[in-house]
C-alpha atoms as one frame of an Amber mdcrd trajectory, in Angstrom:
protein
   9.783  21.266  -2.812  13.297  20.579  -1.593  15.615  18.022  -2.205  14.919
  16.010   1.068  11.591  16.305   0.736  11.371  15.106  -2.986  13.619  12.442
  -2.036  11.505  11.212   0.810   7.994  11.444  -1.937   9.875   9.323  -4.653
  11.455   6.513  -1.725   7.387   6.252  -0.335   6.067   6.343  -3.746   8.591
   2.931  -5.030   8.583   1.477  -1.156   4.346   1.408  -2.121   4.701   0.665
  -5.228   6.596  -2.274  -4.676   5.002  -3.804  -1.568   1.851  -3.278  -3.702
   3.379  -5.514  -6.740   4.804  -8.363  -3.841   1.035  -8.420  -2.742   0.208
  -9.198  -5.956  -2.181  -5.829  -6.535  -2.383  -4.647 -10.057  -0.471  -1.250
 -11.316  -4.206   0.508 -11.338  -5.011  -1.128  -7.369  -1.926   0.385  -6.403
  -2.799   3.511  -7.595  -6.026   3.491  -6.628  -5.356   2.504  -3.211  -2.866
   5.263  -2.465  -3.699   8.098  -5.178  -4.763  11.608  -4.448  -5.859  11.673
  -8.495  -3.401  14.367  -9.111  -0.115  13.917 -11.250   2.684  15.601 -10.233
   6.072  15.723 -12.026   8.988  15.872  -9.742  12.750  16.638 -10.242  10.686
  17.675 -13.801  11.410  14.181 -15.273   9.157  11.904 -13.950   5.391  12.303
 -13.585   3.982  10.616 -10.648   0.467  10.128  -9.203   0.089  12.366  -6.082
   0.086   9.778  -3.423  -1.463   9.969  -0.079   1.354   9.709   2.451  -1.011
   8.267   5.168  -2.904   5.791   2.437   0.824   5.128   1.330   2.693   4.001
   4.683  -0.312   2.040   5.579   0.008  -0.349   2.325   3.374  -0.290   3.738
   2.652  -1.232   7.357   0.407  -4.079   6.075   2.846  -5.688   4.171   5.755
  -5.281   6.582   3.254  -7.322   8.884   1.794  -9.725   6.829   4.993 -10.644
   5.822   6.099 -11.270   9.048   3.517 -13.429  10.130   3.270 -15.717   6.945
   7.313 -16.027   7.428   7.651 -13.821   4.206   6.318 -16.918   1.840   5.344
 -14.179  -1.255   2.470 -16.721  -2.119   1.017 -16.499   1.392   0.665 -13.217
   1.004  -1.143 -13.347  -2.152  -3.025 -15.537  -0.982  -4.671 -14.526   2.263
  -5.085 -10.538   0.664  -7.227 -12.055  -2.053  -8.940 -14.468  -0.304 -12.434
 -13.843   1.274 -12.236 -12.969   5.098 -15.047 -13.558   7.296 -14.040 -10.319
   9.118 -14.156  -7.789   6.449 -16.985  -9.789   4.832 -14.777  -9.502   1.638
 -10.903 -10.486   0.385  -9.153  -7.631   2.293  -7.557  -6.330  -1.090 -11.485
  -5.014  -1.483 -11.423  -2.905   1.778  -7.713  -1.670   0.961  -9.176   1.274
  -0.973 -10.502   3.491   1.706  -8.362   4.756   4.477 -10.918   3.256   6.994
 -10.447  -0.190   4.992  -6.629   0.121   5.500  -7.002   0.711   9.232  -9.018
  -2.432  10.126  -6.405  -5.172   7.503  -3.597  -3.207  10.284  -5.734  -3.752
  12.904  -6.782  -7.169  12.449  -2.921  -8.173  11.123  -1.933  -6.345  14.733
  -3.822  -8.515  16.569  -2.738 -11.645  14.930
């Protein structure tokens, strides 16, 4: 793996990571949301869960968004992504674990 591209895994990998934490999804949500259930080690110092790139800037995408439309209030946030949604029949944090799941939270932030 090259520099660049290591570089680029370990910024997506903390960028999910910490939009994850500011949504107020656990260590073990984060990585179940965006893990491909492999551990890699890279630069040989750190081991890090293999992380879906896709799964990864989509966390990222729904943050950026929600954020923007709750005027980044952190508890907002929190709020509305564990509270139940008549359109996913859920809280969205329960659809955010399938790629599919991801798609319709962007979707339906999107329209918003």
């Amino acid at each position: 793996m090259s520099n660049r591209s290591t570089d680029d895994e370990r910024l997506l990998y903390e960028a999910s990571q910490n939009v994850a934490e500011q949504l107020g999804l656990s260590l073990e949500d984060w990585k179940a949301i965006v893990s491909r259930e492999r551990t890699d080690s890279l630069e040989g110092s750190i081991s890090l869960p293999r992380i879906s790139k896709d799964r990864a800037l989509h966390l990222i995408r729904i943050y950026t968004t929600l954020h923007r439309l709750v005027g980044g209030d952190d508890s907002a946030m929190k709020h509305w992504i564990k509270t139940s949604n008549h359109n996913f029949s859920a809280p969205p944090r329960s659809v955010l674990f399938t790629l599919s799941g991801m798609e319709d939270v962007l979707q339906y932030l999107e329209a918003c």
